Coordinates of C-alpha atoms in Angstrom, one line a residue:
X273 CA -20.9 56.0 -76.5
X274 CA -20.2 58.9 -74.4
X275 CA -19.5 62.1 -75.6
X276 CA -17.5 65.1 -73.9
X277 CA -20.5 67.6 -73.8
X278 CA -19.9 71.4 -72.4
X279 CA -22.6 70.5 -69.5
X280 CA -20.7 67.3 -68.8
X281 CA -17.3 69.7 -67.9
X282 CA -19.4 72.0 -66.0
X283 CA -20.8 69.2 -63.8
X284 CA -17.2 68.1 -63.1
X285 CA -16.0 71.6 -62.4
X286 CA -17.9 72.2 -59.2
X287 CA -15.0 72.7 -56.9
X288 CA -14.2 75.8 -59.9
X289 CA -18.4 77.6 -59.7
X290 CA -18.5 75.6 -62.4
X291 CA -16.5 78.0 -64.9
X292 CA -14.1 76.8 -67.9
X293 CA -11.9 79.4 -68.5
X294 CA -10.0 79.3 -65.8
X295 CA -10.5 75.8 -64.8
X296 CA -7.2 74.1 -63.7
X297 CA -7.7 70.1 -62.7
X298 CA -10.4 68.0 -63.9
X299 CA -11.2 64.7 -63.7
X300 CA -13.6 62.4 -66.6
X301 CA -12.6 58.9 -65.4
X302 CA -14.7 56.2 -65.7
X303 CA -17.3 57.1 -67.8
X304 CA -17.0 55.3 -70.8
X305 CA -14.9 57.9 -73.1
X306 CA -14.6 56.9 -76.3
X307 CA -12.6 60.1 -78.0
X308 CA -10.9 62.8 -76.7
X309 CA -12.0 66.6 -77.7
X310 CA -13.0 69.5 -76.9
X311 CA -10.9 70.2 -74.4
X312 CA -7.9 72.0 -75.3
X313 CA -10.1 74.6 -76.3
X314 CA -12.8 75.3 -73.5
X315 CA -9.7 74.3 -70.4
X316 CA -6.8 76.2 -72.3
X317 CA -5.4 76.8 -68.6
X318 CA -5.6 72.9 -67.2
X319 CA -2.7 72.0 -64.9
X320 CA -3.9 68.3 -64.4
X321 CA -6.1 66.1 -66.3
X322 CA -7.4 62.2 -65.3
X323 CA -8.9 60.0 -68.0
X324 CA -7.8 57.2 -67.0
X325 CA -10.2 53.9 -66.8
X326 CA -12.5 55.2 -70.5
X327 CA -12.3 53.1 -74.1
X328 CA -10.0 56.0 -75.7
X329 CA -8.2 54.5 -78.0
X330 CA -5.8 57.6 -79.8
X331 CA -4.3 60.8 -78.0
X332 CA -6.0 63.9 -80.0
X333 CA -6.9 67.1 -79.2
X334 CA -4.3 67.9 -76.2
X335 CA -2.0 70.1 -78.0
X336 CA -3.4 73.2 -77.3
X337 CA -2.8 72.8 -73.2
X338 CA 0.8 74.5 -73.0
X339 CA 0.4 74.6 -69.2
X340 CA -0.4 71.2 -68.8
X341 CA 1.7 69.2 -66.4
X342 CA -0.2 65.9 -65.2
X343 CA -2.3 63.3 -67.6
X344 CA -3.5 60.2 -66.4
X345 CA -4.6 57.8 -69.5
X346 CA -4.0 54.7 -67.8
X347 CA -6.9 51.9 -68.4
X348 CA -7.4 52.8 -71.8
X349 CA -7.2 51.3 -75.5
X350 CA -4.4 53.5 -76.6
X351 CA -1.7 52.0 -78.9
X352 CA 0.5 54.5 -80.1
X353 CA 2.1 57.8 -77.8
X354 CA 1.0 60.4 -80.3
X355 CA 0.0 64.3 -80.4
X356 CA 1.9 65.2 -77.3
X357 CA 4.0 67.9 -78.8
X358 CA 1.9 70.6 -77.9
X359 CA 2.3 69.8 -74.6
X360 CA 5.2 72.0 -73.4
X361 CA 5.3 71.7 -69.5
X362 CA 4.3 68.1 -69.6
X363 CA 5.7 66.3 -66.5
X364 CA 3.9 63.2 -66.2
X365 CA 2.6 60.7 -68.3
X366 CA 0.7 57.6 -67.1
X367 CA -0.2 55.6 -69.9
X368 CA -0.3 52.0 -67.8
X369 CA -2.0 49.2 -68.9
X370 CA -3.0 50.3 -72.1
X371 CA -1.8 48.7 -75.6
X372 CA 1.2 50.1 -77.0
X373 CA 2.7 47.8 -79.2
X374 CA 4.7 50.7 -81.1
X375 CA 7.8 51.7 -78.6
X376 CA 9.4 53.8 -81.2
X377 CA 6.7 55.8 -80.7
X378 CA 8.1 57.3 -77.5
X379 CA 10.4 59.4 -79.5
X380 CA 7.8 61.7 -79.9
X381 CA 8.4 62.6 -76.5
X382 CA 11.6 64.1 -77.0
X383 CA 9.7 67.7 -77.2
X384 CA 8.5 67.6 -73.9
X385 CA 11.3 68.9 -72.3
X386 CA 9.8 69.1 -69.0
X387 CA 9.2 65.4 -68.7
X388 CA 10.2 63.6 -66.1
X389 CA 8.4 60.5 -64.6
X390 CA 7.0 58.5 -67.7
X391 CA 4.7 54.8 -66.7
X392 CA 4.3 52.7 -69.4
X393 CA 3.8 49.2 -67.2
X394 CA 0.9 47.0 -67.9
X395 CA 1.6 47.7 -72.0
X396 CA 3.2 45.0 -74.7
X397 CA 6.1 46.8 -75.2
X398 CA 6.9 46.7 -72.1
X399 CA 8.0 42.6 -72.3
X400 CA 10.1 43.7 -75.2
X401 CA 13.8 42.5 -74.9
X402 CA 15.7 45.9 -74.0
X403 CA 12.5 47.7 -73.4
X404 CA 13.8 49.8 -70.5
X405 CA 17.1 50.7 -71.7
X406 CA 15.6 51.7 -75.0
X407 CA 13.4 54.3 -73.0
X408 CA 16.0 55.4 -71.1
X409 CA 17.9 55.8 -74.0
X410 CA 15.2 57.9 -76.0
X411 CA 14.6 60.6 -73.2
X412 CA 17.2 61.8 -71.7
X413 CA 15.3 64.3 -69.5
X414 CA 13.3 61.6 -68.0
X415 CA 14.1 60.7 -64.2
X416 CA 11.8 58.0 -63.2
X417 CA 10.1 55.3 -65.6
X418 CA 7.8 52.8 -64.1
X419 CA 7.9 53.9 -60.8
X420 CA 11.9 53.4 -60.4
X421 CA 14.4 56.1 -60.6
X422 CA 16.9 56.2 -63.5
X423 CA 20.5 55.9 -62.0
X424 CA 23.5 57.8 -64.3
X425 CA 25.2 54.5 -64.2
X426 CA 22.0 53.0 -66.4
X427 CA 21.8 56.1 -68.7
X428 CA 25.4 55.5 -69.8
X429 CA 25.3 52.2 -70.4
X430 CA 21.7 52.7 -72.6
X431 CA 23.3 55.1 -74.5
X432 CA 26.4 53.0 -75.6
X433 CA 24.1 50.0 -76.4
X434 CA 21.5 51.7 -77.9
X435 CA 22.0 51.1 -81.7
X436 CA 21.8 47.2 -81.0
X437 CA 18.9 47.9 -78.4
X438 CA 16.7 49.8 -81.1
X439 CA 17.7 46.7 -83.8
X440 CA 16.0 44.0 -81.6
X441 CA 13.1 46.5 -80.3
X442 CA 12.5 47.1 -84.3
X443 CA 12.0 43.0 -85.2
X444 CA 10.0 42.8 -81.8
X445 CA 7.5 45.7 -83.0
X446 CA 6.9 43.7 -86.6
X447 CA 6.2 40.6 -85.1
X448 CA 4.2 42.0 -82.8
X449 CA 2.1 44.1 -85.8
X450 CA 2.1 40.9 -87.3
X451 CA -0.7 39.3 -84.6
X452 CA -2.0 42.6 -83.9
X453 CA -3.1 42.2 -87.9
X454 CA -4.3 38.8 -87.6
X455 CA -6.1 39.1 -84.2
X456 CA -8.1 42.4 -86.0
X457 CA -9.2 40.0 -89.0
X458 CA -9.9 37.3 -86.2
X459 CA -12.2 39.4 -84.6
X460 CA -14.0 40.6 -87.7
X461 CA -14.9 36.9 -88.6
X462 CA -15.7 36.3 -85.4
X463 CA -18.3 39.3 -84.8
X464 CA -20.4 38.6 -87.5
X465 CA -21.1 34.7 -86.4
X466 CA -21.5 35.4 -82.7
X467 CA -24.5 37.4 -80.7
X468 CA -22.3 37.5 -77.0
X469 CA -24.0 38.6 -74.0
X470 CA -27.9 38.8 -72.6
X471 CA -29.4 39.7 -76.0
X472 CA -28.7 36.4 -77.4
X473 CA -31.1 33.6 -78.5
X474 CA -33.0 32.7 -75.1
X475 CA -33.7 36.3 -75.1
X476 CA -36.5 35.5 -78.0
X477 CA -37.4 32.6 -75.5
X478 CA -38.6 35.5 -73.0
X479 CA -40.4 38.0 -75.1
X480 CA -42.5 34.7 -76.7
X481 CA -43.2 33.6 -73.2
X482 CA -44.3 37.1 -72.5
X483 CA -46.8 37.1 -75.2
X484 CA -48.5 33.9 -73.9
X485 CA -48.9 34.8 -70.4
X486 CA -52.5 35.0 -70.8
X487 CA -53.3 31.6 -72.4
X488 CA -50.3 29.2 -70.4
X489 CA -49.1 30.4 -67.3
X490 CA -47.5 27.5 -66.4
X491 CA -45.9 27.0 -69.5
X492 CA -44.6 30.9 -68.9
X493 CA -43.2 30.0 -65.5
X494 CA -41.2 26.9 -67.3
X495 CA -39.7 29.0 -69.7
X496 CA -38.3 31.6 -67.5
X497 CA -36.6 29.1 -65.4
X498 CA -35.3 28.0 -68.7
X499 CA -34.0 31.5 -69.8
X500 CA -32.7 32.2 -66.0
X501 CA -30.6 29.0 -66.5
X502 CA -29.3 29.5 -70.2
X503 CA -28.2 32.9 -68.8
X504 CA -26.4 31.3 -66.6
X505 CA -24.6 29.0 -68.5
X506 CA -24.1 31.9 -71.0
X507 CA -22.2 33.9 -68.2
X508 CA -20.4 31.3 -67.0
X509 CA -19.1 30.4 -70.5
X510 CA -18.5 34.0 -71.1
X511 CA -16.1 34.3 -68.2
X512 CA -14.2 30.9 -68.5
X513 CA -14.1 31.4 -72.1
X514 CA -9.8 32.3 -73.0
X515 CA -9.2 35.4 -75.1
X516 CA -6.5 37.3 -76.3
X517 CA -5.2 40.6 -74.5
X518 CA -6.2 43.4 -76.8
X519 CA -8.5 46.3 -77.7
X520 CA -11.1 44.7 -78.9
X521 CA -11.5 41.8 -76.2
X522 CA -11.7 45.1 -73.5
X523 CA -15.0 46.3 -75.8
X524 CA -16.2 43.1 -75.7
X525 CA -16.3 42.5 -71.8
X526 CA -17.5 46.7 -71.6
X527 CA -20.3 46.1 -74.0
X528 CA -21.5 42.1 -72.0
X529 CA -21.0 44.6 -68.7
X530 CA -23.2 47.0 -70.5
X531 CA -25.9 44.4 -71.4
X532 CA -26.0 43.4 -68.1
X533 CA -26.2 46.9 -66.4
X534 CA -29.3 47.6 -67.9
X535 CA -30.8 44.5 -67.2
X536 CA -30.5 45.1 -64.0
X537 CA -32.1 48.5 -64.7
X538 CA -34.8 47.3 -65.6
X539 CA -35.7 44.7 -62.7
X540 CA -34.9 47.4 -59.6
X541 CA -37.4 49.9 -62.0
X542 CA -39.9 47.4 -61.7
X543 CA -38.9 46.8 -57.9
X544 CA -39.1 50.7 -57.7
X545 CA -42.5 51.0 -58.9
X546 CA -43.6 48.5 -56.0
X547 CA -41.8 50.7 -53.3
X548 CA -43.7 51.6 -50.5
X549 CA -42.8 55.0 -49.6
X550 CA -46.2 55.2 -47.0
X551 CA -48.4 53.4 -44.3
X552 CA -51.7 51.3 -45.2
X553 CA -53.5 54.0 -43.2
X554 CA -51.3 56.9 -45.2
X555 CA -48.6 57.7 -42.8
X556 CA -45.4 59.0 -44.3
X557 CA -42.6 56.2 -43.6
X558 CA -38.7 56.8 -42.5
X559 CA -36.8 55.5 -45.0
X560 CA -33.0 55.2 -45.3
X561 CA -31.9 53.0 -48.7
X562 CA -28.6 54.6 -49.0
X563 CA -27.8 54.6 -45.1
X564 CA -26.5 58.0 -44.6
X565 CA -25.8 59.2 -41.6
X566 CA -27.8 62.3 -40.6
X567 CA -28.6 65.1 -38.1
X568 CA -32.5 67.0 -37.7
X569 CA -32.6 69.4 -35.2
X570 CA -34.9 73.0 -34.7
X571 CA -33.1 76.3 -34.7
X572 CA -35.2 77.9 -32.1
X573 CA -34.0 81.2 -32.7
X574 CA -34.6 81.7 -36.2
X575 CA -37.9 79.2 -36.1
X576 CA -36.4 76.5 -38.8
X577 CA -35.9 72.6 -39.2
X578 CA -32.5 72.1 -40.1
X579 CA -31.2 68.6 -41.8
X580 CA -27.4 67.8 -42.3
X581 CA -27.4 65.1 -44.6
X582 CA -23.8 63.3 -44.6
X583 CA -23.9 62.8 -48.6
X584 CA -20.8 61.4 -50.3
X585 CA -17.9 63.3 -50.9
X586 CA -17.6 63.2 -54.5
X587 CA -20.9 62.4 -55.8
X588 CA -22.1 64.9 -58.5
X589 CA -25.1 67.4 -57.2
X590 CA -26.6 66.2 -60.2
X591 CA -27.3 62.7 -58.7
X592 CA -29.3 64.5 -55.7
X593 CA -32.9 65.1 -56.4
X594 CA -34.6 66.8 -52.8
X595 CA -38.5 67.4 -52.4
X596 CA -39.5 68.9 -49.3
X597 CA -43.5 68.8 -48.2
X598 CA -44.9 70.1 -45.1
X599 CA -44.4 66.9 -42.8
X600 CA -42.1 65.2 -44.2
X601 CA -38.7 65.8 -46.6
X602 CA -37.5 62.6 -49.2
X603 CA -34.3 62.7 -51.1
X604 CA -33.3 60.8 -54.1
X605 CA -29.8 60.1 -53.7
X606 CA -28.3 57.7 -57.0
X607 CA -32.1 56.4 -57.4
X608 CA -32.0 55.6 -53.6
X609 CA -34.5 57.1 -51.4
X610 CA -34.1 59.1 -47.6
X611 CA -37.1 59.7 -46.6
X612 CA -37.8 61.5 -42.9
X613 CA -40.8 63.0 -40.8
X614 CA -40.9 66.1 -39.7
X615 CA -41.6 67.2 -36.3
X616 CA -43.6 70.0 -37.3
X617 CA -45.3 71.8 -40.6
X618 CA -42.4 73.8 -42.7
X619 CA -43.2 76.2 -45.8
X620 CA -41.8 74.3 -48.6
X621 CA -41.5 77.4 -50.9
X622 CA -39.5 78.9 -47.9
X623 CA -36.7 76.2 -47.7
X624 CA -33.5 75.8 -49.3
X625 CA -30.7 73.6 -50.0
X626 CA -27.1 73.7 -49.5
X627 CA -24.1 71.8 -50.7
X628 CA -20.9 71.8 -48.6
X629 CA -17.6 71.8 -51.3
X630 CA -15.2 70.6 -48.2
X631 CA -17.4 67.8 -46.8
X632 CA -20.3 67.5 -49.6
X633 CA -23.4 67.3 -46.6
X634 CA -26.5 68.5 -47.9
X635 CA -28.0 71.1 -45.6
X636 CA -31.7 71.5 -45.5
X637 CA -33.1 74.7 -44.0
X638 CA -36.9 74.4 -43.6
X639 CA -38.7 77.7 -41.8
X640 CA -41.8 76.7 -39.6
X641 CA -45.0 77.1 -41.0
X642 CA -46.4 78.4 -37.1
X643 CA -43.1 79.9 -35.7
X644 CA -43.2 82.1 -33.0
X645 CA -44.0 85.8 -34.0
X646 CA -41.2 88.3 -32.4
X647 CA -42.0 91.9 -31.8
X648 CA -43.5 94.5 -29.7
X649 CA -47.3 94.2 -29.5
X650 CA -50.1 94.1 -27.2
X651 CA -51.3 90.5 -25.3
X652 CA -54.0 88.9 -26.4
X653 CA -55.7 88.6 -23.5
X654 CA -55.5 91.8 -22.4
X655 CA -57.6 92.8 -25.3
X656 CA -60.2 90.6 -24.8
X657 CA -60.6 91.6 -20.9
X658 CA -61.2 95.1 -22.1
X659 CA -63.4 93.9 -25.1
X660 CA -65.3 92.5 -22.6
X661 CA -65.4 95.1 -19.9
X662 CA -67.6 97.2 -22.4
X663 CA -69.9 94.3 -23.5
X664 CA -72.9 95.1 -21.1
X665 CA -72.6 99.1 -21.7
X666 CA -73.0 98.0 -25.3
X667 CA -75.7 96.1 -25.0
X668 CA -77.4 98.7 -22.9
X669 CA -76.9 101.3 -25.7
X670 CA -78.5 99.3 -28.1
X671 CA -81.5 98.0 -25.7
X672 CA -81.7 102.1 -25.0
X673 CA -81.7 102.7 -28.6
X674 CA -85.3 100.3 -29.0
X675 CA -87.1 102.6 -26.1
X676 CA -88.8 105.6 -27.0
X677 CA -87.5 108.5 -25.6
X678 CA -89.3 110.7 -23.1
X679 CA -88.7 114.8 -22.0
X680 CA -88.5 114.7 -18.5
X681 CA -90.3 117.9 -16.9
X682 CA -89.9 117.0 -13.2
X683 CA -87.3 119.5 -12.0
X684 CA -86.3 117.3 -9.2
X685 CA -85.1 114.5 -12.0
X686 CA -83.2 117.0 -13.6
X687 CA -79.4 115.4 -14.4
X688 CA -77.9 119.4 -14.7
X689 CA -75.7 120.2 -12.5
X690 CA -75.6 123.3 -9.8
X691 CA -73.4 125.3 -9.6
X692 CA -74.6 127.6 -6.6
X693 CA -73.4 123.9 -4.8
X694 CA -69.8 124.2 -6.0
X695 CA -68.3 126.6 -2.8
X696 CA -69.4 125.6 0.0
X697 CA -70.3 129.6 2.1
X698 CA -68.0 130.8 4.6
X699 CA -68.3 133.8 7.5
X700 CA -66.3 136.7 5.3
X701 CA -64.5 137.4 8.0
X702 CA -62.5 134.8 8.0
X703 CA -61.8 135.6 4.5
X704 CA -59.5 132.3 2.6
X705 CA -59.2 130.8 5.9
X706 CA -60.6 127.2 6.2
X707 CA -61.4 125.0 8.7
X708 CA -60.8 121.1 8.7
X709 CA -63.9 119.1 8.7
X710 CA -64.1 117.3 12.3
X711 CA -65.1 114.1 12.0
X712 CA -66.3 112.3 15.4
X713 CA -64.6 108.7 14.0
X714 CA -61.4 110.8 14.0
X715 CA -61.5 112.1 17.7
X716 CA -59.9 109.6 21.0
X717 CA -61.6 108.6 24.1
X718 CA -59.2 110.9 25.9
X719 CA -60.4 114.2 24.2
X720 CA -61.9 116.9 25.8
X721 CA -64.2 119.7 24.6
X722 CA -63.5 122.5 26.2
X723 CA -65.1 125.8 25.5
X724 CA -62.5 128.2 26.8
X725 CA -59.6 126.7 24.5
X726 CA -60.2 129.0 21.0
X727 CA -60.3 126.2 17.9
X728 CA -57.4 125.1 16.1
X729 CA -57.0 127.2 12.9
X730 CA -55.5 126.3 9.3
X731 CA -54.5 128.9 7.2
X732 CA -53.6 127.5 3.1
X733 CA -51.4 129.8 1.1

């Protein structure tokens, strides 16, 4: 049995940051539902709420939602329109293919003003003789029933016939709790004598042919052919097998389902266990069980691994499972694995995960683990030349360092400098004035000394 938990609420409420309060829509289909609560109290404000396709088989625990204005039940074991009251700005009710036997009961709909398109096809009452105008009849606010508009031509005429209408609909509703009462006591008899489904006798076959694998292996084999046949033969006579439409016979094919679920449960967990995930020499492997579309590319600019991974629309987050290693990334999606290799080392504490709310793609962002380093700073190499520039002097220091040293008394070897030498000496009479150094490299074949001509003279401020 499943149970409306807070955490089960939450996980449907994504497309709200998960919050209750002010939660407007939500949808619980097809989970197995057994009872209705909890909810009028943690979604006071809900505007629209699907339950359609559970085993519910009573309306509770709705009365609080004044705001309320959609409910899908359809698909479930209800047999009487009850507890509705409450809701004041109800507007549609979809209670098809269910089992309401009781079509008085839509009197109770009278309160909700608001009502206005009301589906009650796929239910026994609806094969009642007058079933329609008796509705129509009943709820005069209601515009569409079944999925066909009420004309004012047929409300007059179901509210002049109405007094014979509700006669015949009253001797239609006892016979009809008449069998519902004898197919109740049916089924009690019947679920004591019978054991329906995979856990039935040849399952005892199996779990004694288990316990003698060791000593008869053949005789093992045998027997699960055996067992693989009388299941078979029980499916088969399962599904050919007539029953009645009510409750109870729903339970019954949900429970044989059930059985059979976890059956095969248990053979893909053994298949899972033999999964090869890597290589004989220990490669990773690309895997791809759930065949999702995908994207991997490198951001360049900000040094990352990006993966887009086209997960489906309305699966819960809480189906996904990622683990992200330094060459390669594996996601779990609904027991299936992806599996990819990277084309370089990421930092797995470094990554993160996204999920969009429009399309539902799971974005991986995985930094490199050797990205490229932005910044001003010196180049290597440049370093190293100098480094290397001052090697020998280095190693001369130290070799000079292992000598002894000596006083040197030769003045002649003396390393001081003169500074007699510094100015070269000029005539004082011609005072700050200088004369350029000839040089005979600097003078041309055509030049000629003469004596008379007085010398070119350079005078420096």
């Amino acid at each position: 049995m499943v149970y409306i938990t807070e955490d089960l609420i939450r996980r449907r409420a994504e497309h709200n940051d998960s919050e209750l309060f002010s939660l407007e829509e939500l949808s619980l289909h097809q989970l197995d539902i057994e009872k209705i609560e909890h909810i009028d109290r943690w979604c006071s404000k809900l505007v629209i709420l699907y339950l359609q396709n559970n085993l519910i088989p009573r309306i509770e625990n709705l009365g609080h939602l004044k705001r309320l204005q959609y409910l899908n039940l359809a698909l479930n074991n209800i047999e009487v329109i009850e507890n509705l009251e409450g809701c004041e700005s109800l507007q549609k009710l979809d209670l098809m293919v269910n089992f309401v036997g009781h079509l008085s009961s839509v009197d109770s709909l009278r309160h909700n003003i608001h009502l206005r398109d009301l589906c009650l096809m796929g239910n026994p009452c609806s094969r009642f003789e007058g079933y329609r105008q008796y509705v129509v009849a009943a709820l005069p606010q209601l515009q569409c029933l079944d999925g066909t508009e009420i004309s004012r031509s047929e409300r007059i005429q179901a509210s002049h016939s109405l007094t014979e209408v509700r006669r015949r609909i009253q001797e239609e509703e006892k016979e009809y709790l008449k069998r519902r009462a004898e197919q109740k006591e049916a089924e009690r008899s019947k679920g004591g004598e019978e054991s329906g489904g995979l856990d039935g006798s040849w399952s005892t076959d199996i779990s004694t042919a288990v316990d003698s694998l060791e000593e008869k292996d053949q005789d093992l084999q045998e027997k699960l052919r055996s067992s693989e046949a009388a299941m078979e033969r029980q499916e088969q006579e399962f599904w050919q097998k007539p029953c009645a439409f009510t409750p109870e016979c729903r339970l019954e094919v949900h429970r044989h389902l059930q059985r059979k679920r976890k059956a095969k449960e248990k053979k893909t967990e053994k298949k899972e266990k033999c999964r090869a995930l890597f290589g004989d020499n220990g490669q990773v492997l690309n895997i791809n069980e759930p065949k999702l579309n995908f994207h991997l590319t490198e951001d360049e600019e900000n040094n990352t691994v990006v993966l887009d991974l086209a997960v489906y629309r309305h699966m819960d987050t809480s189906l996904i499972d990622a683990d992200v290693q330094p060459t390669y990334v594996r996601v779990s999606i609904k027991g299936k694995i992806f599996q990819i290799v990277l084309p370089a080392e990421v930092k797995p504490d470094s990554s993160t995960a996204q999920r969009s709310q429009t399309t539902g793609h799971l974005l991986l962002t995985m930094p490199l683990a050797y990205g490229e380093i932005k910044g001003n700073r010196t180049i290597p190499h440049q370093r190293r030349a100098c480094q290397s520039r001052h090697i020998p002097q280095l190693e001369a220091s130290e070799s000079r360092k292992n000598v002894p040293e000596r006083l040197e008394v030769d003045p002649s070897k003396c390393s001081s400098i003169d500074f007699t030498n510094i100015i070269s000496q000029q005539s004082s009479r011609e005072g700050r004035r200088k004369t350029p150094p000839s040089s005979a490299a600097s003078t041309s074949e055509e030049f000629e000394d003469n004596p008379d001509v007085p010398p070119l003279v350079l005078e420096f401020a």
